[in-house]
Short mmCIF file of C-alpha atoms in Angstrom, two decimals:
data_model
loop_
_atom_site.label_atom_id
_atom_site.label_comp_id
_atom_site.label_asym_id
_atom_site.label_seq_id
_atom_site.Cartn_x
_atom_site.Cartn_y
_atom_site.Cartn_z
CA MET A 1 -23.65 56.23 -129.85
CA THR A 2 -22.35 53.97 -127.11
CA LYS A 3 -21.11 55.31 -123.74
CA ARG A 4 -17.52 54.35 -124.66
CA GLU A 5 -17.72 56.26 -127.97
CA ASN A 6 -19.21 59.29 -126.17
CA ASP A 7 -16.35 59.29 -123.63
CA LYS A 8 -13.76 59.24 -126.41
CA GLN A 9 -15.21 62.39 -127.98
CA ARG A 10 -15.47 64.36 -124.69
CA ASP A 11 -12.86 67.15 -124.19
CA PRO A 12 -10.61 66.11 -121.25
CA ALA A 13 -10.52 69.74 -120.05
CA GLU A 14 -14.22 69.51 -119.26
CA GLU A 15 -13.45 66.98 -116.54
CA LEU A 16 -11.21 69.40 -114.61
CA PRO A 17 -12.17 72.07 -112.03
CA GLU A 18 -12.82 75.52 -113.46
CA ALA A 19 -10.03 77.08 -111.36
CA ALA A 20 -7.24 74.78 -112.45
CA PRO A 21 -3.83 75.83 -111.06
CA ALA A 22 -1.55 77.96 -113.19
CA THR A 23 1.60 76.50 -114.62
CA ASP A 24 4.97 77.76 -115.85
CA ARG A 25 5.03 75.59 -118.94
CA GLU A 26 3.19 75.63 -122.23
CA ALA A 27 -0.33 74.26 -122.53
CA THR A 28 -0.63 70.54 -123.11
CA PRO A 29 -1.69 69.22 -126.53
CA VAL A 30 -5.26 68.94 -125.30
CA GLY A 31 -5.29 72.64 -124.42
CA HIS A 32 -5.16 72.29 -120.63
CA PRO A 33 -2.39 73.74 -118.42
CA GLY A 34 0.02 71.20 -117.01
CA PRO A 35 0.55 70.56 -113.29
CA GLN A 36 1.98 73.31 -111.12
CA LYS A 37 5.46 73.04 -109.66
CA ALA A 38 5.46 72.92 -105.88
CA TYR A 39 7.87 75.83 -105.46
CA ARG A 40 5.50 78.08 -107.45
CA ASN A 41 2.44 77.12 -105.42
CA LEU A 42 1.96 80.03 -102.99
CA ASP A 43 -0.99 78.36 -101.30
CA PHE A 44 1.31 75.49 -100.37
CA LEU A 45 4.32 77.67 -99.47
CA GLU A 46 2.22 79.75 -97.10
CA SER A 47 0.64 76.71 -95.44
CA SER A 48 1.63 75.06 -92.18
CA SER A 49 2.93 72.08 -94.16
CA ALA A 50 5.65 74.25 -95.69
CA ARG A 51 6.76 75.97 -92.47
CA SER A 52 10.10 74.17 -92.54
CA LEU A 53 10.73 75.53 -96.05
CA ARG A 54 9.95 79.08 -94.95
CA ILE A 55 12.31 78.74 -91.99
CA LEU A 56 15.03 77.35 -94.23
CA SER A 57 14.56 80.17 -96.74
CA GLU A 58 15.25 82.71 -93.97
CA TYR A 59 18.65 81.06 -93.58
CA VAL A 60 19.56 80.32 -97.21
CA GLU A 61 18.53 83.58 -98.86
CA PRO A 62 20.29 85.93 -96.39
CA ASN A 63 23.34 83.67 -96.41
CA ALA A 64 23.55 83.94 -100.21
CA ARG A 65 23.32 87.72 -100.07
CA PHE A 66 25.92 88.05 -97.31
CA LYS A 67 28.32 85.91 -99.34
CA HIS A 68 27.64 87.87 -102.53
CA TYR A 69 28.43 91.20 -100.86
CA LYS A 70 31.39 89.69 -98.95
CA ILE A 71 30.06 90.49 -95.49
CA ASP A 72 32.38 88.76 -93.05
CA ASP A 73 31.05 90.02 -89.75
CA THR A 74 29.09 92.81 -88.09
CA ILE A 75 28.75 95.23 -85.19
CA ILE A 76 25.18 95.02 -83.90
CA PHE A 77 23.17 97.95 -82.54
CA PHE A 78 20.11 97.28 -80.37
CA GLY A 79 17.78 99.94 -78.98
CA SER A 80 14.32 101.47 -78.91
CA ALA A 81 12.34 102.11 -82.08
CA ARG A 82 10.71 105.10 -80.35
CA ILE A 83 13.73 107.34 -79.73
CA LEU A 84 13.75 110.36 -82.04
CA SER A 85 16.57 112.30 -83.64
CA ARG A 86 17.40 115.59 -81.98
CA GLU A 87 16.06 117.49 -84.99
CA GLU A 88 12.70 115.69 -84.90
CA ALA A 89 12.43 115.96 -81.12
CA GLU A 90 13.07 119.73 -81.25
CA LYS A 91 10.37 120.13 -83.92
CA ARG A 92 7.86 118.24 -81.79
CA LEU A 93 8.71 120.33 -78.74
CA GLU A 94 8.07 123.51 -80.74
CA VAL A 95 4.72 122.17 -81.91
CA ALA A 96 3.79 121.20 -78.35
CA ARG A 97 4.56 124.69 -77.12
CA ALA A 98 2.65 126.34 -79.97
CA GLU A 99 -0.42 124.09 -79.75
CA ASP A 100 -0.61 123.58 -75.99
CA GLY A 101 0.52 119.97 -76.34
CA ASP A 102 2.07 117.63 -73.80
CA LEU A 103 5.29 119.43 -72.92
CA LYS A 104 6.40 116.71 -70.53
CA ILE A 105 6.45 114.06 -73.25
CA ALA A 106 8.00 116.43 -75.78
CA GLN A 107 10.80 117.34 -73.37
CA ARG A 108 11.36 113.69 -72.51
CA ASN A 109 11.68 112.89 -76.22
CA LEU A 110 14.27 115.64 -76.58
CA ASP A 111 16.24 114.34 -73.58
CA MET A 112 16.20 110.78 -74.96
CA SER A 113 17.31 111.99 -78.40
CA ARG A 114 20.88 112.13 -77.10
CA TYR A 115 20.97 108.35 -77.49
CA TYR A 116 19.94 108.64 -81.15
CA GLU A 117 22.76 111.11 -81.78
CA ALA A 118 25.28 109.02 -79.81
CA THR A 119 24.32 105.94 -81.86
CA ARG A 120 24.62 107.88 -85.09
CA GLU A 121 28.09 109.18 -84.18
CA LEU A 122 29.36 105.82 -82.94
CA ALA A 123 28.12 103.97 -86.03
CA HIS A 124 29.74 106.60 -88.25
CA ARG A 125 33.10 106.31 -86.49
CA LEU A 126 33.07 102.52 -86.47
CA THR A 127 32.25 102.46 -90.19
CA VAL A 128 35.12 104.83 -91.00
CA TRP A 129 37.42 102.64 -88.93
CA SER A 130 36.27 99.38 -90.54
CA LYS A 131 36.67 100.82 -94.05
CA SER A 132 40.29 101.65 -93.24
CA LEU A 133 41.16 98.01 -92.54
CA PRO A 134 43.36 96.29 -95.16
CA GLU A 135 40.78 93.63 -96.05
CA ASP A 136 39.23 92.57 -99.34
CA ASP A 137 36.00 91.51 -97.63
CA ARG A 138 33.82 93.84 -95.59
CA ARG A 139 34.62 93.60 -91.88
CA PHE A 140 32.61 94.74 -88.87
CA VAL A 141 29.68 96.12 -90.85
CA VAL A 142 27.10 98.10 -88.88
CA CYS A 143 23.90 96.09 -88.51
CA SER A 144 20.59 97.00 -86.86
CA GLY A 145 17.06 95.69 -86.69
CA GLY A 146 16.30 97.89 -89.68
CA GLY A 147 13.49 99.93 -88.14
CA PRO A 148 13.16 103.49 -86.79
CA GLY A 149 14.67 105.03 -83.64
CA ILE A 150 18.03 103.70 -82.52
CA MET A 151 18.05 101.29 -85.45
CA GLU A 152 17.66 104.18 -87.88
CA ALA A 153 20.42 106.11 -86.11
CA ALA A 154 22.87 103.22 -86.53
CA ASN A 155 22.12 102.77 -90.23
CA ARG A 156 22.18 106.53 -90.72
CA GLY A 157 25.61 106.95 -89.16
CA ALA A 158 27.03 104.14 -91.29
CA SER A 159 25.38 105.52 -94.42
CA GLU A 160 26.78 108.99 -93.75
CA ALA A 161 30.23 107.37 -93.60
CA ARG A 162 29.46 105.88 -97.05
CA GLY A 163 29.56 102.33 -95.81
CA LEU A 164 27.33 99.41 -96.60
CA ASN A 165 25.10 98.63 -93.63
CA ILE A 166 22.54 95.97 -92.78
CA GLY A 167 18.93 96.03 -91.65
CA LEU A 168 17.39 92.82 -90.27
CA ASN A 169 13.75 93.86 -90.29
CA ILE A 170 10.88 91.86 -88.83
CA SER A 171 7.21 91.96 -89.85
CA LEU A 172 5.27 93.47 -86.93
CA PRO A 173 1.88 95.19 -86.64
CA MET A 174 3.40 98.46 -85.38
CA GLU A 175 6.63 100.49 -85.29
CA GLN A 176 8.72 98.19 -87.46
CA ILE A 177 9.03 99.97 -90.80
CA ASP A 178 12.38 99.79 -92.56
CA ASN A 179 14.29 103.04 -92.31
CA PRO A 180 15.63 104.82 -95.41
CA TYR A 181 19.31 104.53 -94.44
CA VAL A 182 19.67 100.75 -94.74
CA SER A 183 21.69 99.73 -97.80
CA ARG A 184 19.01 98.47 -100.19
CA GLU A 185 20.98 95.37 -101.16
CA LEU A 186 21.26 94.38 -97.49
CA ASN A 187 17.71 95.18 -96.39
CA PHE A 188 16.06 92.00 -95.08
CA GLU A 189 12.53 91.21 -93.95
CA PHE A 190 12.04 88.30 -91.54
CA HIS A 191 8.90 86.53 -90.37
CA TYR A 192 10.50 84.40 -87.65
CA PHE A 193 12.09 86.13 -84.68
CA PHE A 194 14.43 83.22 -84.00
CA MET A 195 15.86 83.30 -87.54
CA ARG A 196 16.43 87.04 -87.25
CA LYS A 197 18.15 86.48 -83.90
CA PHE A 198 20.31 83.79 -85.44
CA TRP A 199 21.69 86.27 -87.99
CA PHE A 200 22.29 88.85 -85.27
CA ALA A 201 24.31 86.38 -83.19
CA TYR A 202 26.05 84.48 -86.00
CA LEU A 203 27.53 87.51 -87.76
CA ALA A 204 28.18 89.73 -84.74
CA LYS A 205 31.67 90.39 -83.44
CA ALA A 206 30.55 93.25 -81.16
CA VAL A 207 27.26 94.53 -79.74
CA VAL A 208 26.06 97.98 -78.68
CA VAL A 209 22.93 98.06 -76.50
CA MET A 210 21.26 101.46 -76.30
CA PRO A 211 18.21 102.24 -74.14
CA GLY A 212 15.21 100.25 -75.28
CA GLY A 213 12.09 98.35 -74.28
CA PHE A 214 11.02 94.71 -74.19
CA GLY A 215 12.61 93.86 -77.53
CA THR A 216 15.97 95.36 -76.56
CA LEU A 217 15.90 93.61 -73.18
CA ASP A 218 15.08 90.33 -74.89
CA GLU A 219 17.96 90.68 -77.35
CA PHE A 220 20.41 91.81 -74.67
CA PHE A 221 19.62 89.02 -72.21
CA GLU A 222 19.53 86.31 -74.87
CA LEU A 223 23.02 87.27 -76.09
CA LEU A 224 24.30 87.46 -72.51
CA THR A 225 22.88 84.00 -71.84
CA LEU A 226 24.54 82.57 -74.94
CA VAL A 227 27.89 84.08 -73.94
CA GLN A 228 27.55 83.09 -70.27
CA THR A 229 26.73 79.47 -71.13
CA GLY A 230 29.42 79.16 -73.80
CA LYS A 231 26.97 78.68 -76.67
CA ILE A 232 28.69 81.70 -78.17
CA ARG A 233 32.38 80.87 -77.90
CA LYS A 234 33.83 83.84 -79.78
CA GLN A 235 34.98 86.92 -77.91
CA MET A 236 31.94 89.20 -77.88
CA PRO A 237 32.44 92.74 -76.57
CA VAL A 238 29.10 94.12 -75.39
CA VAL A 239 28.60 97.83 -74.67
CA LEU A 240 25.69 98.80 -72.43
CA PHE A 241 25.26 102.49 -73.22
CA GLY A 242 23.40 104.84 -70.86
CA SER A 243 24.30 104.25 -67.22
CA LYS A 244 21.41 106.17 -65.66
CA TYR A 245 18.81 104.51 -67.86
CA TRP A 246 20.04 100.98 -67.31
CA SER A 247 20.62 101.37 -63.56
CA GLU A 248 16.97 102.40 -63.17
CA VAL A 249 15.52 99.82 -65.55
CA ILE A 250 17.38 96.71 -64.38
CA ASN A 251 19.33 96.10 -61.18
CA LEU A 252 21.95 93.72 -62.48
CA GLU A 253 23.99 93.88 -59.28
CA ALA A 254 21.01 92.48 -57.40
CA LEU A 255 21.27 89.29 -59.43
CA GLU A 256 24.79 88.76 -58.12
CA ARG A 257 23.81 89.79 -54.59
CA TYR A 258 21.07 87.17 -54.50
CA GLY A 259 23.40 84.56 -55.95
CA THR A 260 21.53 83.99 -59.22
CA ILE A 261 24.59 84.97 -61.27
CA ASN A 262 28.30 85.02 -60.50
CA ALA A 263 30.24 88.22 -59.88
CA GLU A 264 32.25 87.67 -63.07
CA ASP A 265 29.03 87.63 -65.11
CA LEU A 266 28.80 91.38 -64.53
CA GLU A 267 32.01 91.67 -66.55
CA LEU A 268 30.36 90.28 -69.68
CA PHE A 269 29.44 93.85 -70.69
CA PHE A 270 31.02 97.30 -70.56
CA ARG A 271 28.91 100.21 -69.26
CA THR A 272 29.51 103.73 -70.47
CA ASP A 273 27.94 107.07 -71.39
CA SER A 274 30.77 108.09 -73.70
CA VAL A 275 30.97 107.59 -77.45
CA ASP A 276 34.75 107.87 -77.19
CA GLU A 277 34.93 105.12 -74.55
CA ALA A 278 32.58 102.89 -76.52
CA PHE A 279 34.57 103.37 -79.71
CA ASP A 280 37.92 102.68 -77.99
CA PHE A 281 36.59 99.61 -76.18
CA ILE A 282 35.06 98.05 -79.31
CA THR A 283 37.99 98.74 -81.63
CA ASP A 284 40.54 97.53 -79.05
CA GLN A 285 38.58 94.32 -78.51
CA LEU A 286 38.08 93.68 -82.22
CA THR A 287 41.73 94.37 -83.00
CA SER A 288 42.87 92.01 -80.25
CA TYR A 289 40.42 89.14 -80.71
CA ALA A 290 38.62 89.32 -84.07
CA LEU A 291 40.74 91.07 -86.67
CA ASP A 292 42.63 87.90 -87.63
CA ILE A 293 39.55 85.67 -87.49
CA PRO A 294 37.21 86.80 -90.28
CA GLY A 295 33.88 85.23 -91.02
CA PRO A 296 30.70 84.40 -89.10
CA ARG A 297 30.79 81.98 -86.19
CA LEU A 298 29.24 81.30 -82.82
#
């Protein structure tokens, strides 16, 4: 038999690698799977070459869901993932007393739990208020970073008011586990911080900043910068909640004193320790500047 005749009789599948890629179509007439579609190739989608597609997907997929559930705009809550509910903090204090634990930390956790409860109450009241608006679409929906602590408190308050609420989670090695109060249909998981921040800023019509750490400071200052520089042009009421905490953590007046910001920049946010004051400020601002302008915008 000649070499040409031998080649004709050889099974084409024998010429292919053993681990041929899977396919979503039927086998070819010669019994070998056809080529794989690019959008089903996870090795490609998770590669550096497809980074632009992953970034785009974190815009397109959330956008489709927000449109489907008619989410026009949001009220954002920022704050620490480490702050406990009063109930949990009281339990831990009891355990510390019974087992000779660290009473100082347990008492501190109980003191800080007031911010969890304030967030929960404020989110509840704002959700009740937003549900009373004569709108077909959902306005001023409570939105958090989706994790524990202050984020959980915001979603919990909205859930207890029987309102849809949003969690913009981010994949992190610690602390960031989605809380059980986020509406399942609006529970998101992001890889890229900047895409998550985009959705915070783009949908927000008001912001509440509770005590928090590096992440909260980052989110607070980035939004302030966008408002100060006019990159966010919409009216954006910002509540800085917890006067004692914030006055110790950051000396904002010193920035003005040293001339690195203008005096009017200190008016870009409203400081308070009162849920009533925060509620009145936000609802007054939204009624005056955002009620007749539905939809996301910068």
